[in-house]
PDB file of C-alpha atoms in Angstrom:
ATOM      1  CA  LYS A   1     100.534 120.022  82.374  1.00 63.00           C
ATOM      2  CA  ALA A   2     100.008 116.396  80.999  1.00 76.00           C
ATOM      3  CA  GLY A   3     100.353 113.384  83.116  1.00 93.00           C
ATOM      4  CA  VAL A   4     101.755 109.968  82.575  1.00 96.00           C
ATOM      5  CA  THR A   5      99.950 108.584  79.855  1.00 97.00           C
ATOM      6  CA  GLN A   6     100.152 104.622  79.233  1.00 97.00           C
ATOM      7  CA  THR A   7      98.344 102.539  76.922  1.00 97.00           C
ATOM      8  CA  PRO A   8      96.509 100.554  76.331  1.00 97.00           C
ATOM      9  CA  ARG A   9      94.491 100.902  79.423  1.00 96.00           C
ATOM     10  CA  TYR A  10      92.880  97.672  79.556  1.00 97.00           C
ATOM     11  CA  LEU A  11      93.810  93.993  77.429  1.00 97.00           C
ATOM     12  CA  ILE A  12      93.296  90.418  77.366  1.00 98.00           C
ATOM     13  CA  LYS A  13      95.867  87.715  75.901  1.00 98.00           C
ATOM     14  CA  THR A  14      95.828  84.235  76.013  1.00 98.00           C
ATOM     15  CA  ARG A  15      98.381  82.034  77.372  1.00 98.00           C
ATOM     16  CA  GLY A  16     101.917  82.283  74.942  1.00 97.00           C
ATOM     17  CA  GLN A  17     101.570  85.423  73.649  1.00 98.00           C
ATOM     18  CA  GLN A  18     103.197  88.650  73.878  1.00 98.00           C
ATOM     19  CA  VAL A  19     102.199  91.733  74.843  1.00 98.00           C
ATOM     20  CA  THR A  20     104.148  95.335  74.326  1.00 98.00           C
ATOM     21  CA  LEU A  21     102.987  98.207  77.290  1.00 98.00           C
ATOM     22  CA  SER A  22     103.543 101.909  76.152  1.00 98.00           C
ATOM     23  CA  CYS A  23     104.114 104.399  78.544  1.00 98.00           C
ATOM     24  CA  SER A  24     104.450 108.653  77.887  1.00 97.00           C
ATOM     25  CA  PRO A  25     106.151 110.450  80.136  1.00 97.00           C
ATOM     26  CA  ILE A  26     105.654 113.934  81.604  1.00 95.00           C
ATOM     27  CA  SER A  27     107.624 116.329  79.461  1.00 94.00           C
ATOM     28  CA  GLY A  28     111.105 117.309  80.481  1.00 92.00           C
ATOM     29  CA  HIS A  29     111.227 113.424  82.973  1.00 93.00           C
ATOM     30  CA  ARG A  30     114.192 111.364  81.727  1.00 92.00           C
ATOM     31  CA  SER A  31     113.474 108.475  84.040  1.00 93.00           C
ATOM     32  CA  VAL A  32     110.708 105.735  83.797  1.00 95.00           C
ATOM     33  CA  SER A  33     110.279 103.085  85.710  1.00 95.00           C
ATOM     34  CA  TRP A  34     108.113 100.210  85.835  1.00 97.00           C
ATOM     35  CA  TYR A  35     106.044  98.316  87.976  1.00 96.00           C
ATOM     36  CA  GLN A  36     103.607  95.013  88.443  1.00 97.00           C
ATOM     37  CA  GLN A  37     100.945  95.592  91.017  1.00 95.00           C
ATOM     38  CA  THR A  38      99.248  91.929  91.928  1.00 94.00           C
ATOM     39  CA  PRO A  39      97.190  91.296  94.684  1.00 90.00           C
ATOM     40  CA  GLY A  40      99.334  89.003  96.417  1.00 86.00           C
ATOM     41  CA  GLN A  41     102.891  89.880  95.579  1.00 89.00           C
ATOM     42  CA  GLY A  42     101.859  94.063  95.640  1.00 91.00           C
ATOM     43  CA  LEU A  43     103.869  96.469  93.731  1.00 93.00           C
ATOM     44  CA  GLN A  44     107.225  94.866  92.309  1.00 94.00           C
ATOM     45  CA  PHE A  45     109.825  96.760  90.996  1.00 93.00           C
ATOM     46  CA  LEU A  46     110.734  95.559  86.782  1.00 95.00           C
ATOM     47  CA  PHE A  47     113.233  97.852  85.766  1.00 92.00           C
ATOM     48  CA  GLU A  48     114.310 102.129  85.098  1.00 93.00           C
ATOM     49  CA  TYR A  49     115.604 103.546  82.267  1.00 94.00           C
ATOM     50  CA  PHE A  50     117.184 106.901  82.801  1.00 92.00           C
ATOM     51  CA  SER A  51     118.158 108.367  78.813  1.00 91.00           C
ATOM     52  CA  GLU A  52     117.451 105.234  76.916  1.00 93.00           C
ATOM     53  CA  THR A  53     119.854 103.515  79.265  1.00 93.00           C
ATOM     54  CA  GLN A  54     118.744 100.405  81.879  1.00 93.00           C
ATOM     55  CA  ARG A  55     120.143 101.658  85.193  1.00 89.00           C
ATOM     56  CA  ASN A  56     118.039  99.543  87.415  1.00 87.00           C
ATOM     57  CA  LYS A  57     116.156  95.881  87.185  1.00 90.00           C
ATOM     58  CA  GLY A  58     113.850  94.267  89.332  1.00 91.00           C
ATOM     59  CA  ASN A  59     113.679  90.444  89.786  1.00 92.00           C
ATOM     60  CA  PHE A  60     111.900  89.131  87.083  1.00 96.00           C
ATOM     61  CA  PRO A  61     112.986  86.395  84.059  1.00 96.00           C
ATOM     62  CA  GLY A  62     114.084  87.540  81.126  1.00 96.00           C
ATOM     63  CA  ARG A  63     110.523  87.496  79.531  1.00 97.00           C
ATOM     64  CA  PHE A  64     110.340  91.080  80.963  1.00 98.00           C
ATOM     65  CA  SER A  65     112.062  93.458  79.010  1.00 97.00           C
ATOM     66  CA  GLY A  66     111.820  97.418  77.970  1.00 97.00           C
ATOM     67  CA  ARG A  67     113.200 100.221  75.964  1.00 97.00           C
ATOM     68  CA  GLN A  68     113.522 103.863  76.017  1.00 97.00           C
ATOM     69  CA  PHE A  69     113.271 105.983  73.388  1.00 96.00           C
ATOM     70  CA  SER A  70     115.323 109.508  72.464  1.00 95.00           C
ATOM     71  CA  ASN A  71     111.610 111.097  73.252  1.00 93.00           C
ATOM     72  CA  SER A  72     111.968 109.563  76.653  1.00 94.00           C
ATOM     73  CA  ARG A  73     108.579 107.196  75.840  1.00 97.00           C
ATOM     74  CA  SER A  74     109.224 103.911  76.853  1.00 98.00           C
ATOM     75  CA  GLU A  75     107.769 100.410  76.185  1.00 98.00           C
ATOM     76  CA  MET A  76     107.715  97.133  77.784  1.00 98.00           C
ATOM     77  CA  ASN A  77     107.426  93.815  76.437  1.00 98.00           C
ATOM     78  CA  VAL A  78     106.719  90.558  77.716  1.00 98.00           C
ATOM     79  CA  SER A  79     107.249  87.390  75.926  1.00 96.00           C
ATOM     80  CA  THR A  80     105.353  84.397  76.358  1.00 97.00           C
ATOM     81  CA  LEU A  81     102.825  85.179  78.651  1.00 98.00           C
ATOM     82  CA  GLU A  82     101.561  83.089  81.269  1.00 97.00           C
ATOM     83  CA  LEU A  83      98.755  83.177  83.634  1.00 97.00           C
ATOM     84  CA  GLY A  84     100.631  84.403  86.911  1.00 96.00           C
ATOM     85  CA  ASP A  85     101.329  87.967  84.537  1.00 97.00           C
ATOM     86  CA  SER A  86      98.011  89.335  85.000  1.00 97.00           C
ATOM     87  CA  ALA A  87      98.418  92.441  86.875  1.00 97.00           C
ATOM     88  CA  LEU A  88      98.337  95.945  86.598  1.00 96.00           C
ATOM     89  CA  TYR A  89     101.618  97.045  84.794  1.00 97.00           C
ATOM     90  CA  LEU A  90     101.980 100.859  86.351  1.00 96.00           C
ATOM     91  CA  CYS A  91     104.568 103.366  84.591  1.00 96.00           C
ATOM     92  CA  ALA A  92     106.159 106.474  86.671  1.00 95.00           C
ATOM     93  CA  SER A  93     108.485 109.184  85.579  1.00 95.00           C
ATOM     94  CA  SER A  94     110.581 111.317  87.279  1.00 92.00           C
ATOM     95  CA  LYS A  95     113.244 113.970  86.942  1.00 87.00           C
ATOM     96  CA  GLN A  96     115.510 112.276  89.511  1.00 79.00           C
ATOM     97  CA  GLY A  97     114.579 108.505  89.573  1.00 78.00           C
ATOM     98  CA  ALA A  98     114.001 106.453  92.945  1.00 74.00           C
ATOM     99  CA  ILE A  99     115.226 109.823  95.347  1.00 75.00           C
ATOM    100  CA  GLY A 100     112.383 111.875  94.062  1.00 78.00           C
ATOM    101  CA  GLU A 101     108.973 112.034  93.649  1.00 86.00           C
ATOM    102  CA  LEU A 102     107.562 109.012  90.732  1.00 91.00           C
ATOM    103  CA  PHE A 103     104.596 110.442  89.350  1.00 93.00           C
ATOM    104  CA  PHE A 104     102.390 107.376  88.022  1.00 94.00           C
ATOM    105  CA  GLY A 105     100.200 106.681  85.365  1.00 95.00           C
ATOM    106  CA  GLU A 106      97.045 104.896  85.657  1.00 94.00           C
ATOM    107  CA  GLY A 107      98.267 101.732  84.343  1.00 95.00           C
ATOM    108  CA  SER A 108      97.572  99.033  81.957  1.00 97.00           C
ATOM    109  CA  ARG A 109      95.919  96.069  83.238  1.00 97.00           C
ATOM    110  CA  LEU A 110      96.009  93.027  81.270  1.00 98.00           C
ATOM    111  CA  THR A 111      94.441  89.820  82.020  1.00 98.00           C
ATOM    112  CA  VAL A 112      95.984  86.413  81.336  1.00 98.00           C
ATOM    113  CA  LEU A 113      93.458  83.769  79.720  1.00 96.00           C
TER     114      LEU A 113
ATOM    115  CA  ALA B   1     118.325  94.536 100.110  1.00 66.00           C
ATOM    116  CA  GLN B   2     115.432  96.950 102.031  1.00 72.00           C
ATOM    117  CA  SER B   3     112.617  95.454 103.000  1.00 86.00           C
ATOM    118  CA  VAL B   4     109.671  97.775 104.022  1.00 91.00           C
ATOM    119  CA  THR B   5     106.588  96.301 106.406  1.00 94.00           C
ATOM    120  CA  GLN B   6     103.357  97.691 106.581  1.00 96.00           C
ATOM    121  CA  LEU B   7     100.978  96.487 110.066  1.00 93.00           C
ATOM    122  CA  GLY B   8      98.187  95.817 108.613  1.00 91.00           C
ATOM    123  CA  SER B   9      96.898  94.655 104.983  1.00 93.00           C
ATOM    124  CA  HIS B  10      93.655  96.780 106.485  1.00 96.00           C
ATOM    125  CA  VAL B  11      92.853  99.570 108.650  1.00 97.00           C
ATOM    126  CA  SER B  12      89.257 100.731 109.392  1.00 97.00           C
ATOM    127  CA  VAL B  13      88.434 104.108 110.934  1.00 97.00           C
ATOM    128  CA  SER B  14      84.821 106.306 111.970  1.00 97.00           C
ATOM    129  CA  GLU B  15      84.665 109.477 109.700  1.00 97.00           C
ATOM    130  CA  GLY B  16      86.418 112.296 112.403  1.00 97.00           C
ATOM    131  CA  ALA B  17      89.102 109.569 114.178  1.00 97.00           C
ATOM    132  CA  LEU B  18      92.712 109.277 114.066  1.00 97.00           C
ATOM    133  CA  VAL B  19      94.367 107.611 111.558  1.00 98.00           C
ATOM    134  CA  LEU B  20      97.655 105.416 111.558  1.00 98.00           C
ATOM    135  CA  LEU B  21      99.281 103.410 109.153  1.00 98.00           C
ATOM    136  CA  ARG B  22     102.547 101.754 110.344  1.00 97.00           C
ATOM    137  CA  CYS B  23     105.284 101.761 108.334  1.00 96.00           C
ATOM    138  CA  ASN B  24     108.887  99.959 109.247  1.00 95.00           C
ATOM    139  CA  TYR B  25     111.881  99.582 107.051  1.00 91.00           C
ATOM    140  CA  SER B  26     115.372  98.136 107.328  1.00 86.00           C
ATOM    141  CA  SER B  27     118.508  99.758 106.740  1.00 71.00           C
ATOM    142  CA  SER B  28     121.250 100.755 109.371  1.00 63.00           C
ATOM    143  CA  VAL B  29     121.472 103.826 106.840  1.00 65.00           C
ATOM    144  CA  PRO B  30     118.820 106.628 106.803  1.00 63.00           C
ATOM    145  CA  PRO B  31     117.275 106.056 103.793  1.00 73.00           C
ATOM    146  CA  TYR B  32     115.001 107.979 101.396  1.00 87.00           C
ATOM    147  CA  LEU B  33     111.127 107.282 102.714  1.00 91.00           C
ATOM    148  CA  PHE B  34     108.198 108.061 101.232  1.00 93.00           C
ATOM    149  CA  TRP B  35     104.264 107.528 101.083  1.00 96.00           C
ATOM    150  CA  TYR B  36     102.272 106.908  98.311  1.00 97.00           C
ATOM    151  CA  VAL B  37      98.382 106.758  97.946  1.00 97.00           C
ATOM    152  CA  GLN B  38      96.387 105.138  95.127  1.00 95.00           C
ATOM    153  CA  TYR B  39      92.947 105.986  94.468  1.00 93.00           C
ATOM    154  CA  PRO B  40      90.743 103.039  93.043  1.00 88.00           C
ATOM    155  CA  ASN B  41      91.559 102.708  89.754  1.00 83.00           C
ATOM    156  CA  GLN B  42      94.317 105.270  89.447  1.00 87.00           C
ATOM    157  CA  GLY B  43      98.150 105.336  89.851  1.00 90.00           C
ATOM    158  CA  LEU B  44      99.718 106.297  92.879  1.00 93.00           C
ATOM    159  CA  GLN B  45      99.981 109.469  93.965  1.00 94.00           C
ATOM    160  CA  LEU B  46     102.870 111.126  96.517  1.00 94.00           C
ATOM    161  CA  LEU B  47     101.565 112.047  99.833  1.00 96.00           C
ATOM    162  CA  LEU B  48     104.989 112.901 101.737  1.00 94.00           C
ATOM    163  CA  LYS B  49     108.500 112.456 101.334  1.00 91.00           C
ATOM    164  CA  TYR B  50     111.392 112.118 104.459  1.00 89.00           C
ATOM    165  CA  THR B  51     114.787 113.145 103.046  1.00 79.00           C
ATOM    166  CA  SER B  52     116.367 113.980 106.390  1.00 75.00           C
ATOM    167  CA  ALA B  53     115.429 117.450 106.539  1.00 72.00           C
ATOM    168  CA  ALA B  54     113.046 117.380 109.662  1.00 80.00           C
ATOM    169  CA  THR B  55     112.046 114.281 111.275  1.00 86.00           C
ATOM    170  CA  LEU B  56     108.351 115.200 110.968  1.00 93.00           C
ATOM    171  CA  VAL B  57     107.268 115.558 107.618  1.00 93.00           C
ATOM    172  CA  LYS B  58     104.075 117.053 106.323  1.00 94.00           C
ATOM    173  CA  GLY B  59     102.375 115.909 103.105  1.00 94.00           C
ATOM    174  CA  ILE B  60      99.024 116.803 101.181  1.00 94.00           C
ATOM    175  CA  ASN B  61      95.572 116.360 102.625  1.00 93.00           C
ATOM    176  CA  GLY B  62      96.448 116.811 106.273  1.00 96.00           C
ATOM    177  CA  PHE B  63      98.841 113.925 106.464  1.00 97.00           C
ATOM    178  CA  GLU B  64     101.841 113.491 108.135  1.00 97.00           C
ATOM    179  CA  ALA B  65     104.695 111.307 109.165  1.00 96.00           C
ATOM    180  CA  GLU B  66     107.509 111.447 111.811  1.00 93.00           C
ATOM    181  CA  PHE B  67     110.082 109.161 110.948  1.00 91.00           C
ATOM    182  CA  LYS B  68     111.938 107.548 114.006  1.00 90.00           C
ATOM    183  CA  LYS B  69     115.871 106.368 113.664  1.00 87.00           C
ATOM    184  CA  SER B  70     115.735 104.234 116.854  1.00 87.00           C
ATOM    185  CA  GLU B  71     112.371 102.199 115.814  1.00 90.00           C
ATOM    186  CA  THR B  72     113.011 102.278 112.198  1.00 90.00           C
ATOM    187  CA  SER B  73     109.654 103.843 111.760  1.00 93.00           C
ATOM    188  CA  PHE B  74     107.773 106.323 109.542  1.00 94.00           C
ATOM    189  CA  HIS B  75     104.635 106.057 110.337  1.00 97.00           C
ATOM    190  CA  LEU B  76     101.900 108.325 108.551  1.00 97.00           C
ATOM    191  CA  THR B  77      98.884 110.225 110.631  1.00 98.00           C
ATOM    192  CA  LYS B  78      96.324 112.318 110.081  1.00 98.00           C
ATOM    193  CA  PRO B  79      94.507 113.680 113.207  1.00 97.00           C
ATOM    194  CA  SER B  80      90.660 113.387 111.792  1.00 97.00           C
ATOM    195  CA  ALA B  81      89.677 111.255 109.045  1.00 97.00           C
ATOM    196  CA  HIS B  82      87.750 112.368 105.830  1.00 96.00           C
ATOM    197  CA  MET B  83      85.591 109.615 103.767  1.00 96.00           C
ATOM    198  CA  SER B  84      87.233 111.079 100.557  1.00 95.00           C
ATOM    199  CA  ASP B  85      90.846 109.689 102.741  1.00 97.00           C
ATOM    200  CA  ALA B  86      89.480 105.782 101.634  1.00 97.00           C
ATOM    201  CA  ALA B  87      92.106 104.633  99.337  1.00 97.00           C
ATOM    202  CA  GLU B  88      95.194 101.840  99.502  1.00 96.00           C
ATOM    203  CA  TYR B  89      98.114 103.160 101.471  1.00 97.00           C
ATOM    204  CA  PHE B  90     102.015 102.604 100.222  1.00 97.00           C
ATOM    205  CA  CYS B  91     105.022 103.303 102.149  1.00 96.00           C
ATOM    206  CA  ALA B  92     108.304 103.137  99.748  1.00 93.00           C
ATOM    207  CA  VAL B  93     111.782 102.982 100.849  1.00 90.00           C
ATOM    208  CA  SER B  94     114.297 103.804  98.220  1.00 87.00           C
ATOM    209  CA  GLU B  95     117.995 102.425  98.555  1.00 81.00           C
ATOM    210  CA  ARG B  96     121.362 102.635  96.599  1.00 78.00           C
ATOM    211  CA  SER B  97     121.781  99.752  93.942  1.00 74.00           C
ATOM    212  CA  GLY B  98     125.088 101.022  92.606  1.00 72.00           C
ATOM    213  CA  GLY B  99     126.863 104.113  92.130  1.00 71.00           C
ATOM    214  CA  SER B 100     124.603 107.075  92.279  1.00 70.00           C
ATOM    215  CA  ASN B 101     121.224 105.120  91.364  1.00 77.00           C
ATOM    216  CA  TYR B 102     118.532 104.284  93.711  1.00 81.00           C
ATOM    217  CA  LYS B 103     115.722 101.871  93.855  1.00 84.00           C
ATOM    218  CA  LEU B 104     112.359 101.936  95.120  1.00 87.00           C
ATOM    219  CA  THR B 105     111.038  99.322  97.492  1.00 89.00           C
ATOM    220  CA  PHE B 106     107.530  99.611  98.185  1.00 92.00           C
ATOM    221  CA  GLY B 107     105.557  97.863 101.313  1.00 94.00           C
ATOM    222  CA  LYS B 108     102.491  95.702 100.679  1.00 94.00           C
ATOM    223  CA  GLY B 109     100.018  98.367 101.080  1.00 96.00           C
ATOM    224  CA  THR B 110      97.300  99.231 103.930  1.00 97.00           C
ATOM    225  CA  LEU B 111      93.629  99.558 102.609  1.00 96.00           C
ATOM    226  CA  LEU B 112      92.047 102.431 104.761  1.00 97.00           C
ATOM    227  CA  THR B 113      88.214 102.432 105.114  1.00 97.00           C
ATOM    228  CA  VAL B 114      86.506 105.205 106.655  1.00 97.00           C
ATOM    229  CA  ASN B 115      83.074 104.495 107.854  1.00 96.00           C
ATOM    230  CA  PRO B 116      80.358 107.405 107.801  1.00 94.00           C
TER     231      PRO B 116
END
């Protein structure tokens, strides 16, 4: 069965711009989580959506937002980009959320210039 | 909040040698524990998980981990390293974040290098 698909895989933006990243989960998975991965901070949890509702949120500023659609596809948006937002953004889907196995996409690598 | 400590950001072993990657967590309540692996330019993949059924957990690719409550540890081992094991390994702990919701916290990761 198809895995988790993230688009775009690579993108370059400049400071002050905004970006939208997309994640299509595995069919039947209602939970979608987003993580930011950087060499210095490692993997940091952004938020989790389950059946279109945000049920967990990490410690990121309000510039980071997300949503989930009725087909479980999810998007995350970062507004007013800063240099420090350069990172690999990983999406993970699951049936149960964080107590079960997470299936990760290959990530969207964002570079902010 | 949970914290996860992985001792050693980089571990180097020879092919055929024992692999030992260390993970300690902070919790007074037995949590859900996981090890994930990330190969270059890929997402993470589950190696194994502990959910209180057995203290010794066997995973994929010959890896296993032992849950030791008294030491709050969940170290990952493999008896004989293979070149294909070279990757970054992440320990993770799931903690209750409110109601029936859980949140996953990852360690900083350990990069495993396997030398021929």
